[in-house]
Short mmCIF file of N, CA and C in Angstrom, two decimals:
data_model
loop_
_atom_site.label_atom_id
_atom_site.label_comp_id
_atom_site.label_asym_id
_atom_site.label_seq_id
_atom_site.Cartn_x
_atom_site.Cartn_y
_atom_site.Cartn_z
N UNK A 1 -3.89 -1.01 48.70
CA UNK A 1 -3.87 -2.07 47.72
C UNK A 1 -3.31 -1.52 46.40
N UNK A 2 -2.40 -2.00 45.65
CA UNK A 2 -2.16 -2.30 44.39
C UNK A 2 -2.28 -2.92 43.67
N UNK A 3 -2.89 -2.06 42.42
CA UNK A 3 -3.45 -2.77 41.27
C UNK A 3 -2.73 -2.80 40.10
N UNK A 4 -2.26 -4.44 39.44
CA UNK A 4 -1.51 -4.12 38.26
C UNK A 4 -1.90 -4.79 37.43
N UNK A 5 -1.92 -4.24 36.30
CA UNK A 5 -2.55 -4.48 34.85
C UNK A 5 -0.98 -5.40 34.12
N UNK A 6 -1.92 -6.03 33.15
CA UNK A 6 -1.28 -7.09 32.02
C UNK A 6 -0.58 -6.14 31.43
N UNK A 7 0.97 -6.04 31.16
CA UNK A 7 1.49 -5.28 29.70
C UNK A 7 0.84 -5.74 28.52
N UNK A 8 0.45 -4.58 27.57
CA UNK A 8 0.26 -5.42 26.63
C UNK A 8 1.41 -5.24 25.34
N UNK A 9 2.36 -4.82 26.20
CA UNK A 9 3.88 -4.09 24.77
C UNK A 9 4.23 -5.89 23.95
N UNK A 10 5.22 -5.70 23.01
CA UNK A 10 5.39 -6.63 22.21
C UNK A 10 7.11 -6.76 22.61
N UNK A 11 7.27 -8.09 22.71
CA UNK A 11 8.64 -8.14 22.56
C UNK A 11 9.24 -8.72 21.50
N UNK A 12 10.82 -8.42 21.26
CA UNK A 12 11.48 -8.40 20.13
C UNK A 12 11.79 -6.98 19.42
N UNK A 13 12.06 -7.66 18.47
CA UNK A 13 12.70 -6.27 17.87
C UNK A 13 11.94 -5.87 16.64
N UNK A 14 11.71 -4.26 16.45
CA UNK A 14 11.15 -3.82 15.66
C UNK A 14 11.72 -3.96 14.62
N UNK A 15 10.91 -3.78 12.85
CA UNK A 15 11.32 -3.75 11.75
C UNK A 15 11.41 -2.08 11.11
N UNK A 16 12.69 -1.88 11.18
CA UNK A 16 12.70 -0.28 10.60
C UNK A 16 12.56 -0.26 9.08
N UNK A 17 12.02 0.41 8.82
CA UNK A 17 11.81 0.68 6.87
C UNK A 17 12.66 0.98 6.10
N UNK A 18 14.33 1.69 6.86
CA UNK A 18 15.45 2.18 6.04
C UNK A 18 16.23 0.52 6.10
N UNK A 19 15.81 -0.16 6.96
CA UNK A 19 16.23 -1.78 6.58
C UNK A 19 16.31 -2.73 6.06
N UNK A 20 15.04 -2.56 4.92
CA UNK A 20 14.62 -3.31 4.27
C UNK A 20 14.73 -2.93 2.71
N UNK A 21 14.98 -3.94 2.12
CA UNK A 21 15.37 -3.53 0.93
C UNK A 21 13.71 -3.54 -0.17
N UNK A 22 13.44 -2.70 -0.71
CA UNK A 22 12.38 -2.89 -1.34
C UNK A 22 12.05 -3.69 -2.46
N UNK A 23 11.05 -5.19 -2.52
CA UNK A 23 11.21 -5.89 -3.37
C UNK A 23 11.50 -7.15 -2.52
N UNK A 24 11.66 -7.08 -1.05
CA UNK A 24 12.37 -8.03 -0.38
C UNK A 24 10.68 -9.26 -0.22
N UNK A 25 10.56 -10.02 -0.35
CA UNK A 25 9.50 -11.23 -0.02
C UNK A 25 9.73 -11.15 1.52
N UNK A 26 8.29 -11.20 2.01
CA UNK A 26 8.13 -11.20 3.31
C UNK A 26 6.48 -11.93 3.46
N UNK A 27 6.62 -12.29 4.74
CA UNK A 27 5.29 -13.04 5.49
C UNK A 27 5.06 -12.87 6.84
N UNK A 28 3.84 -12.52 7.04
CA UNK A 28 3.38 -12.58 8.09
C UNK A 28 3.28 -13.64 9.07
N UNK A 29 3.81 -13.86 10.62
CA UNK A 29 3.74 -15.20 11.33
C UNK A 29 3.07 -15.29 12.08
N UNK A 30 2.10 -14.15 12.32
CA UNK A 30 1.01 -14.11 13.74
C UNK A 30 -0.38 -13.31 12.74
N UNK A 31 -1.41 -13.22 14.08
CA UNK A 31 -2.40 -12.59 13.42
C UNK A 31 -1.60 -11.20 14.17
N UNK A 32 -2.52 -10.16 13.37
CA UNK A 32 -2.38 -8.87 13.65
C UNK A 32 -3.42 -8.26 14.62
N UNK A 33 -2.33 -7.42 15.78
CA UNK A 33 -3.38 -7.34 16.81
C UNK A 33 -3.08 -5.43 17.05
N UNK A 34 -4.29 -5.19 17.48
CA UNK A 34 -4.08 -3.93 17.70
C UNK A 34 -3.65 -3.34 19.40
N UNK A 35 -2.64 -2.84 19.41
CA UNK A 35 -2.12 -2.50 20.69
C UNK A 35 -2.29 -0.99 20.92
N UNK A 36 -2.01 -0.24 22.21
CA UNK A 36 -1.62 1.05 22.62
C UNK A 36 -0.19 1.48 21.39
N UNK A 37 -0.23 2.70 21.16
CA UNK A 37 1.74 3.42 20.47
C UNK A 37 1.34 4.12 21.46
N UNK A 38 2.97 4.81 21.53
CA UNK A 38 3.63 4.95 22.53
C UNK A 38 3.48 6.68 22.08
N UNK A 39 1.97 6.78 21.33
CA UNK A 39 1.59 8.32 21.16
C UNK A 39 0.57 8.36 21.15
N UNK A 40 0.21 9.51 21.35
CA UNK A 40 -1.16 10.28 21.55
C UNK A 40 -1.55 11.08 20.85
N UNK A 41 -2.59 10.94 20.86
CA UNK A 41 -3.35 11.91 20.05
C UNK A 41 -3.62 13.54 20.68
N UNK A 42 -4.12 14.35 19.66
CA UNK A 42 -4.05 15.49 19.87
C UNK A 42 -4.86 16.22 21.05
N UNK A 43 -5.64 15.19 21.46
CA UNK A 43 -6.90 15.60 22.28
C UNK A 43 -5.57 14.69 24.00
N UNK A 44 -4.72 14.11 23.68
CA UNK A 44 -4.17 13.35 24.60
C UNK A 44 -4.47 11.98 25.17
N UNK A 45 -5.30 11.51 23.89
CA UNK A 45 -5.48 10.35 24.09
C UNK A 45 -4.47 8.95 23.52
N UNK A 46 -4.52 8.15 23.99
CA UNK A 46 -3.40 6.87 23.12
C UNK A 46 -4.38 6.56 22.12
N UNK A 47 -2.95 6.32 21.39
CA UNK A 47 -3.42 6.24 19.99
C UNK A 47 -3.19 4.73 19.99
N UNK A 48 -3.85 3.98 19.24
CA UNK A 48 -3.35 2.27 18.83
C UNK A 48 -2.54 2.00 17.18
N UNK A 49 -1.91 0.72 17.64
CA UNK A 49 -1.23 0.94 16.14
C UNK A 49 -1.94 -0.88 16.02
N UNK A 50 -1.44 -1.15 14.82
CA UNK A 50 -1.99 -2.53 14.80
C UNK A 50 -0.52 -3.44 13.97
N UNK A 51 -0.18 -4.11 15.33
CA UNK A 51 0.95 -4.69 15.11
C UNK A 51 0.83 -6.24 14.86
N UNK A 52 1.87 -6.92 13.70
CA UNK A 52 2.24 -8.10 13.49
C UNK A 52 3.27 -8.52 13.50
N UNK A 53 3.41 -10.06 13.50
CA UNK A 53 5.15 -10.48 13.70
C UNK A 53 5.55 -10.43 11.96
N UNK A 54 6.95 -10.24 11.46
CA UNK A 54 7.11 -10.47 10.21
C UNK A 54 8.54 -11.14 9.69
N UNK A 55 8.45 -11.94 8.83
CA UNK A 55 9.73 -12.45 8.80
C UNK A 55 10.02 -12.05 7.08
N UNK A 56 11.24 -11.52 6.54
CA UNK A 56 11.44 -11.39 5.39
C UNK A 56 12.77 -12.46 4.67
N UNK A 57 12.77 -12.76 3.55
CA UNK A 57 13.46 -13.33 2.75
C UNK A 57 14.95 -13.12 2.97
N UNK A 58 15.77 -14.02 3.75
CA UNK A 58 16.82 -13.92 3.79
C UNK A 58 17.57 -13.29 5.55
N UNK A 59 16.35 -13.31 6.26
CA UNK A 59 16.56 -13.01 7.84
C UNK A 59 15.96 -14.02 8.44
N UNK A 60 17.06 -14.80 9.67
CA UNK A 60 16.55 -15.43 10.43
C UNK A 60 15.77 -15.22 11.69
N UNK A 61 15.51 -13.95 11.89
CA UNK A 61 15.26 -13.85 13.20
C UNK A 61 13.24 -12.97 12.58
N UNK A 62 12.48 -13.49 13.72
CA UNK A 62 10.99 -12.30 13.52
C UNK A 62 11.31 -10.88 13.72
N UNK A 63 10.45 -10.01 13.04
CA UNK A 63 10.04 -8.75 13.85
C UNK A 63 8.82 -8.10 13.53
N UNK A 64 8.87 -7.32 14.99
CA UNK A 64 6.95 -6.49 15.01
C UNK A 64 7.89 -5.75 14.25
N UNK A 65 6.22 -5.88 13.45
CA UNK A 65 5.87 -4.52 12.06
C UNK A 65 4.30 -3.55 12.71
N UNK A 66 4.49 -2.72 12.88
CA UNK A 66 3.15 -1.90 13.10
C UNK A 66 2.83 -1.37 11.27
N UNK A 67 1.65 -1.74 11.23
CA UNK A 67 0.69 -2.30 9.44
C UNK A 67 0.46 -0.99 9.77
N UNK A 68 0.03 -0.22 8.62
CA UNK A 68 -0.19 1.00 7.75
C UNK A 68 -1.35 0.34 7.40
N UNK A 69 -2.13 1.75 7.18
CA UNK A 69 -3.71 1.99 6.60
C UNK A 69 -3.78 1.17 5.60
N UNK A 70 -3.04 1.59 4.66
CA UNK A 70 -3.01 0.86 3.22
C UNK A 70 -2.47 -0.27 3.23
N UNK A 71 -1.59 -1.04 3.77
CA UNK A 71 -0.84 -2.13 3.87
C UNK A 71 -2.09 -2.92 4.55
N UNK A 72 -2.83 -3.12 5.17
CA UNK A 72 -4.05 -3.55 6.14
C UNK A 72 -5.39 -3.53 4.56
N UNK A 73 -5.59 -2.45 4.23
CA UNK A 73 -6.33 -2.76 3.40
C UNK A 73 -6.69 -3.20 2.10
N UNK A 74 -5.13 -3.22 1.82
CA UNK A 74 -4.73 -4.45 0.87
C UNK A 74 -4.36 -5.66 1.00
N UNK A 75 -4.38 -6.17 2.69
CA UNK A 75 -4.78 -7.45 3.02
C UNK A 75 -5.43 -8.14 3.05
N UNK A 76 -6.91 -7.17 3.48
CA UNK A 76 -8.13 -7.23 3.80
C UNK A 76 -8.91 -8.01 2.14
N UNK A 77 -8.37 -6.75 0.88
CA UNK A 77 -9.16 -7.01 -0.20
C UNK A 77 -8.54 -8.13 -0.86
N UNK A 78 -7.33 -8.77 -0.20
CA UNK A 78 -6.77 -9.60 -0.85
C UNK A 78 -7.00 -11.36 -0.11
N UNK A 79 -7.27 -11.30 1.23
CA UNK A 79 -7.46 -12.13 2.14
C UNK A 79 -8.69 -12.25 2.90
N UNK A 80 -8.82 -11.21 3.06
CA UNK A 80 -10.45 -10.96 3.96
C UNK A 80 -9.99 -11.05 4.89
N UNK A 81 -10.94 -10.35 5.36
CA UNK A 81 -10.91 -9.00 6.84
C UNK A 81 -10.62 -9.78 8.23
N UNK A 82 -10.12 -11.40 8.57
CA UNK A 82 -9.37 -12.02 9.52
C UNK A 82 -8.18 -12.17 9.36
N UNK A 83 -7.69 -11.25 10.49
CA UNK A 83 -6.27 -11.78 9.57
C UNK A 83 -5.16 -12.78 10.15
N UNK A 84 -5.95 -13.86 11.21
CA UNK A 84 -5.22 -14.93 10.94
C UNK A 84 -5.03 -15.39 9.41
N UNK A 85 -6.06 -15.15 8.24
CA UNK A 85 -6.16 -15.42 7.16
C UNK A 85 -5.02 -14.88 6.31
N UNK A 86 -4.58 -14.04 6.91
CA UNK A 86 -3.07 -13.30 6.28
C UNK A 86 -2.19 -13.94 6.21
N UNK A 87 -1.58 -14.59 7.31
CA UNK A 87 -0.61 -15.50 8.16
C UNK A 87 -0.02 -16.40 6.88
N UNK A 88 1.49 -16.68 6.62
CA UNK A 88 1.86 -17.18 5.72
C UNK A 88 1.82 -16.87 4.54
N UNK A 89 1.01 -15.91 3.69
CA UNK A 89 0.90 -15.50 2.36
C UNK A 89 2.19 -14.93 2.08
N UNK A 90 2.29 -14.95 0.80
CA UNK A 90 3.85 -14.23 0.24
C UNK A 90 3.23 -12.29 -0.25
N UNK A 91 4.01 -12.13 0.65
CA UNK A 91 3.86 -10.49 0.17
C UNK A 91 4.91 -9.81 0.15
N UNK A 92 5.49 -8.51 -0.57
CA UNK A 92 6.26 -7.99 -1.18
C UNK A 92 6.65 -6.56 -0.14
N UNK A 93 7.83 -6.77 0.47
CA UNK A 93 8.35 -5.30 0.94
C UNK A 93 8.26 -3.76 0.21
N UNK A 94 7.67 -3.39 0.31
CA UNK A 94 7.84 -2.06 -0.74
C UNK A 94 8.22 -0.71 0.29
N UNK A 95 9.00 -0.17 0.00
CA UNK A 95 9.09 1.00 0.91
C UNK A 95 9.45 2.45 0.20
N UNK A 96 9.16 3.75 0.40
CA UNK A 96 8.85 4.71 0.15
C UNK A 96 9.14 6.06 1.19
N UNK A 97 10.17 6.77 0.58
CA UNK A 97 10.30 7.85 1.52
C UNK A 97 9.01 8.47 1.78
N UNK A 98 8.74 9.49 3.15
CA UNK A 98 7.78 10.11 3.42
C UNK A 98 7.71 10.64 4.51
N UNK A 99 7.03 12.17 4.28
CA UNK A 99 6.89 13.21 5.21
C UNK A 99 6.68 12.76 6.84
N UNK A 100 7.32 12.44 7.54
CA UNK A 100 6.25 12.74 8.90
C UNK A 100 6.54 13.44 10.14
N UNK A 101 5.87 14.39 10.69
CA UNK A 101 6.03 15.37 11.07
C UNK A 101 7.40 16.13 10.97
N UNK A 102 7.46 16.54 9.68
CA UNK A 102 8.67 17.47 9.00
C UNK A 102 9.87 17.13 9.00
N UNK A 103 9.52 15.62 9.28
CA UNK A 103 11.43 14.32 9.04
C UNK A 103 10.97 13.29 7.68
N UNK A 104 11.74 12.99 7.11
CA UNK A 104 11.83 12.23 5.94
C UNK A 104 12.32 10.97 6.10
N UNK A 105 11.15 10.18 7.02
CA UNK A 105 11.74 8.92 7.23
C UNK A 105 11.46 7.81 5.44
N UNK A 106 11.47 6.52 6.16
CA UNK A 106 10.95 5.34 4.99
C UNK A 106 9.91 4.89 6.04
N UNK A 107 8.79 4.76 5.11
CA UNK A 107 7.44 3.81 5.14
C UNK A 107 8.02 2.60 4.92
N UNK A 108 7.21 1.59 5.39
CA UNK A 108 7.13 0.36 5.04
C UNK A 108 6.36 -0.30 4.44
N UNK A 109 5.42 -0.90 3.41
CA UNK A 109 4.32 -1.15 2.98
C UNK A 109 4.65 -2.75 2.95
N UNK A 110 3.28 -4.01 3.24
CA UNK A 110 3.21 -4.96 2.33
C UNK A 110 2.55 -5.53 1.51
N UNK A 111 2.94 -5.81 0.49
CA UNK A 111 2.43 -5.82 -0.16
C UNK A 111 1.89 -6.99 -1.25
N UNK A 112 0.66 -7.66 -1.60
CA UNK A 112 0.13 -9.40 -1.85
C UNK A 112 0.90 -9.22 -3.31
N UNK A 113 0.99 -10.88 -3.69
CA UNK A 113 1.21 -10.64 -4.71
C UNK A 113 0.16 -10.73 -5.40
N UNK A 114 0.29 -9.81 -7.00
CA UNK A 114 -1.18 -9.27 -7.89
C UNK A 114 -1.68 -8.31 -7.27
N UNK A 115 -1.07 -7.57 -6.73
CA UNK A 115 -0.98 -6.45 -6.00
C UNK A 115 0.10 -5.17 -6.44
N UNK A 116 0.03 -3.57 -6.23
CA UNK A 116 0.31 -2.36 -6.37
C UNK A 116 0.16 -1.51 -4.96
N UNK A 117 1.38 -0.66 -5.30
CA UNK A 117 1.07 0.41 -4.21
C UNK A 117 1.19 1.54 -5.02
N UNK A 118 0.42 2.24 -4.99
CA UNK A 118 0.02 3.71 -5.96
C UNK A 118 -0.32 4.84 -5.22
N UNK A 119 -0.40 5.79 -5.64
CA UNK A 119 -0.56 6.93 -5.03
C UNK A 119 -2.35 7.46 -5.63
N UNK A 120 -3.07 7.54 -4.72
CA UNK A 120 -4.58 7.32 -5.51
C UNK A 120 -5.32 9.58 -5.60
N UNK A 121 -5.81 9.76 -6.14
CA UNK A 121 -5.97 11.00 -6.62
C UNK A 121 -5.69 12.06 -5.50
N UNK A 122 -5.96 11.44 -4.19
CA UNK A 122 -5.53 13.02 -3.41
C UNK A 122 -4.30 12.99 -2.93
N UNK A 123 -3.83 12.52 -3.17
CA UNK A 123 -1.90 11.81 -2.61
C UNK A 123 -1.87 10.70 -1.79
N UNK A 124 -2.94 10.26 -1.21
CA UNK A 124 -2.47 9.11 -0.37
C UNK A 124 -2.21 8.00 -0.91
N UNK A 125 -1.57 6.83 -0.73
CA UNK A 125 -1.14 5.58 -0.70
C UNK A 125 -1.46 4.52 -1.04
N UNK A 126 -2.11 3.47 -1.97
CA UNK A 126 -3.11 2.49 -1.51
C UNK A 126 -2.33 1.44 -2.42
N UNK A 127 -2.64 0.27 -1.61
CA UNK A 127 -2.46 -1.05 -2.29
C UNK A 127 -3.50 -1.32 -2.91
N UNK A 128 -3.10 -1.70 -4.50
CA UNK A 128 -4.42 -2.07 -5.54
C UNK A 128 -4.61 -3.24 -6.12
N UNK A 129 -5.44 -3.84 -6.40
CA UNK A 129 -5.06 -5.19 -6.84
C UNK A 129 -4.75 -5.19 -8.77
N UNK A 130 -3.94 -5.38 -9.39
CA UNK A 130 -4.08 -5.42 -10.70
C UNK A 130 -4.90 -5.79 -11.41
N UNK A 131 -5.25 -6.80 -11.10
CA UNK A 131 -6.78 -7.56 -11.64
C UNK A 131 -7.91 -6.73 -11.83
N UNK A 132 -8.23 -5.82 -11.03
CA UNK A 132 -9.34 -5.07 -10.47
C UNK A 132 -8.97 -3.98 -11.47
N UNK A 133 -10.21 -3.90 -12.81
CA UNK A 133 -10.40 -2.37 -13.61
C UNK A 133 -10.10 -1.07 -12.89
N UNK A 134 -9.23 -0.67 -13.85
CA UNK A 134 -9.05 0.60 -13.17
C UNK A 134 -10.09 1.57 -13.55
N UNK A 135 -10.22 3.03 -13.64
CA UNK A 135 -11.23 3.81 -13.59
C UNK A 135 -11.50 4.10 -15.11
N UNK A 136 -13.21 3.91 -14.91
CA UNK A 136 -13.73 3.94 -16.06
C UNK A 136 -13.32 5.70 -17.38
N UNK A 137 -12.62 4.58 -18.31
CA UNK A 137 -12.37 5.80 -19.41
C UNK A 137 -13.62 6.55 -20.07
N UNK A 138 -14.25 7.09 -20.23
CA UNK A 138 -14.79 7.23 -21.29
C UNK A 138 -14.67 7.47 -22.75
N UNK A 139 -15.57 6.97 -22.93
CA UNK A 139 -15.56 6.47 -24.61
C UNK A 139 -15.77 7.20 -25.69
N UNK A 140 -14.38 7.72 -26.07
CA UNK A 140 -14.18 8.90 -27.07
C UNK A 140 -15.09 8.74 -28.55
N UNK A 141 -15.43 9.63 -29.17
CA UNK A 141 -16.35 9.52 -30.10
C UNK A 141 -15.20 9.76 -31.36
N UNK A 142 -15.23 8.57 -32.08
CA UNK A 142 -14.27 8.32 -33.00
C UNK A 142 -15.15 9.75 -34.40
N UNK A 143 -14.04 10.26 -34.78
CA UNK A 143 -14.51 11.54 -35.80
C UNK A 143 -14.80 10.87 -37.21
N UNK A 144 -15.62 11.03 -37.99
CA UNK A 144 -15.85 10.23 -39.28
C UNK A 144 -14.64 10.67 -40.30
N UNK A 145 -14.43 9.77 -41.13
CA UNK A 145 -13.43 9.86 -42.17
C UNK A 145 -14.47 10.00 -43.13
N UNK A 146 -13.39 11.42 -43.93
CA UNK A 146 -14.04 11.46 -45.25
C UNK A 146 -12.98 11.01 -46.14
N UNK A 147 -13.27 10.53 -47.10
CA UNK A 147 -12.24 9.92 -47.84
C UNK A 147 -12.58 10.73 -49.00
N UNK A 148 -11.60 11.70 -49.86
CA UNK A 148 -11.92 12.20 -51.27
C UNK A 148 -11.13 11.75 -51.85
N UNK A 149 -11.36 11.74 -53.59
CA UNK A 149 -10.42 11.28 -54.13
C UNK A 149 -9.44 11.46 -54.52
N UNK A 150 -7.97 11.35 -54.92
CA UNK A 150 -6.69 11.71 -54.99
C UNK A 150 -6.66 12.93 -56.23
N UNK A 151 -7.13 12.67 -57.30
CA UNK A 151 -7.43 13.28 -57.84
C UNK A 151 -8.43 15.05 -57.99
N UNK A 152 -8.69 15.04 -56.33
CA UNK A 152 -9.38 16.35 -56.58
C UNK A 152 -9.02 17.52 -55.50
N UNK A 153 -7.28 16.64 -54.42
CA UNK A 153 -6.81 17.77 -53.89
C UNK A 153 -5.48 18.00 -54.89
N UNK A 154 -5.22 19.59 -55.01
CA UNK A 154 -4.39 20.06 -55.48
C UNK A 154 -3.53 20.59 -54.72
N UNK A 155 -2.20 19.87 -55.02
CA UNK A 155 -0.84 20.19 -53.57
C UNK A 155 -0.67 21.36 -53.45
N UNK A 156 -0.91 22.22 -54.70
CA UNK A 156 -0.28 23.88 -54.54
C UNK A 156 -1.28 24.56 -53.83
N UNK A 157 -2.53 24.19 -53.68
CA UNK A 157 -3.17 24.86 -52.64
C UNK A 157 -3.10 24.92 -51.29
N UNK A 158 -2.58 23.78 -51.07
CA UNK A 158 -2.46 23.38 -49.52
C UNK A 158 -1.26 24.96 -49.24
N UNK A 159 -1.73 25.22 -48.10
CA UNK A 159 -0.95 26.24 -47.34
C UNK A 159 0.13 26.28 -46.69
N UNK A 160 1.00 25.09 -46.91
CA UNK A 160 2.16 25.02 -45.97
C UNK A 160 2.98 23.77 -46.61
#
């Protein structure tokens, strides 16, 4: 007997990151689902990526986008954590050269609008919302002014 399993691959055509122009308006047309990539992990296990359909400003045709850490969790804080709830919003192409495994491809990021992609203190990546305070300054202790009167500095003393 033979046993055969459902594909679960995506058809169409992928969205490459050196394709897209950054700044380009784009939307999501499906929910985002998480599938098998076509890699493994170090232990040799499959790894999953979490793929959506995407259509950008000025292309007629869809394509799977496999979402980034940060691109996902600036959906999440911007839409909440279903992401049929994503579906249709206007979000912003941003893309960014970057290391991966010792080739210098382009990332793809997307990104809401009232939204940032920044680089957050240990180098990684994150979509931020603008709205949202950034990190607390602390509150410098203003030095007291003395005020003397004009009359009681003498210019020729001053040293310089």
């Amino acid at each position: 007997m033979t046993i055969y399993k459902k594909n679960q691959g995506v058809s169409g055509a992928w969205v490459k990151g050196k394709d897209i122009v950054s700044g380009t308006k784009a939307k999501l047309v499906s929910e985002t689902t998480p599938i098998k990539s076509q890699f493994k992990d170090k232990d040799g296990n499959d790894k999953m990526q979490d793929v959506s359909k995407v259509r950008f400003e000025g292309k007629n045709e869809t394509f799977n986008i496999g979402l980034n850490r940060a691109t996902i969790e600036g959906l999440i804080d911007a839409f909440g954590e279903d992401s049929k709830d994503w579906i249709n919003k206007m979000l912003i192409a941003t893309t960014e050269k970057v290391m991966v495994g010792g080739k210098r491809v382009v990332a793809l990021y997307l990104v809401p609008e009232g939204y940032v992609l920044e680089e957050d203190d240990d180098g990684y990546m994150q979509v931020v919302s603008l709205n949202k305070e950034k990190k607390e300054v602390k509150e410098v202790k203003k030095m007291p002014v003395v005020e003397y009167p004009e009359d009681d500095i003498n210019l020729e003393d001053i040293p310089f």
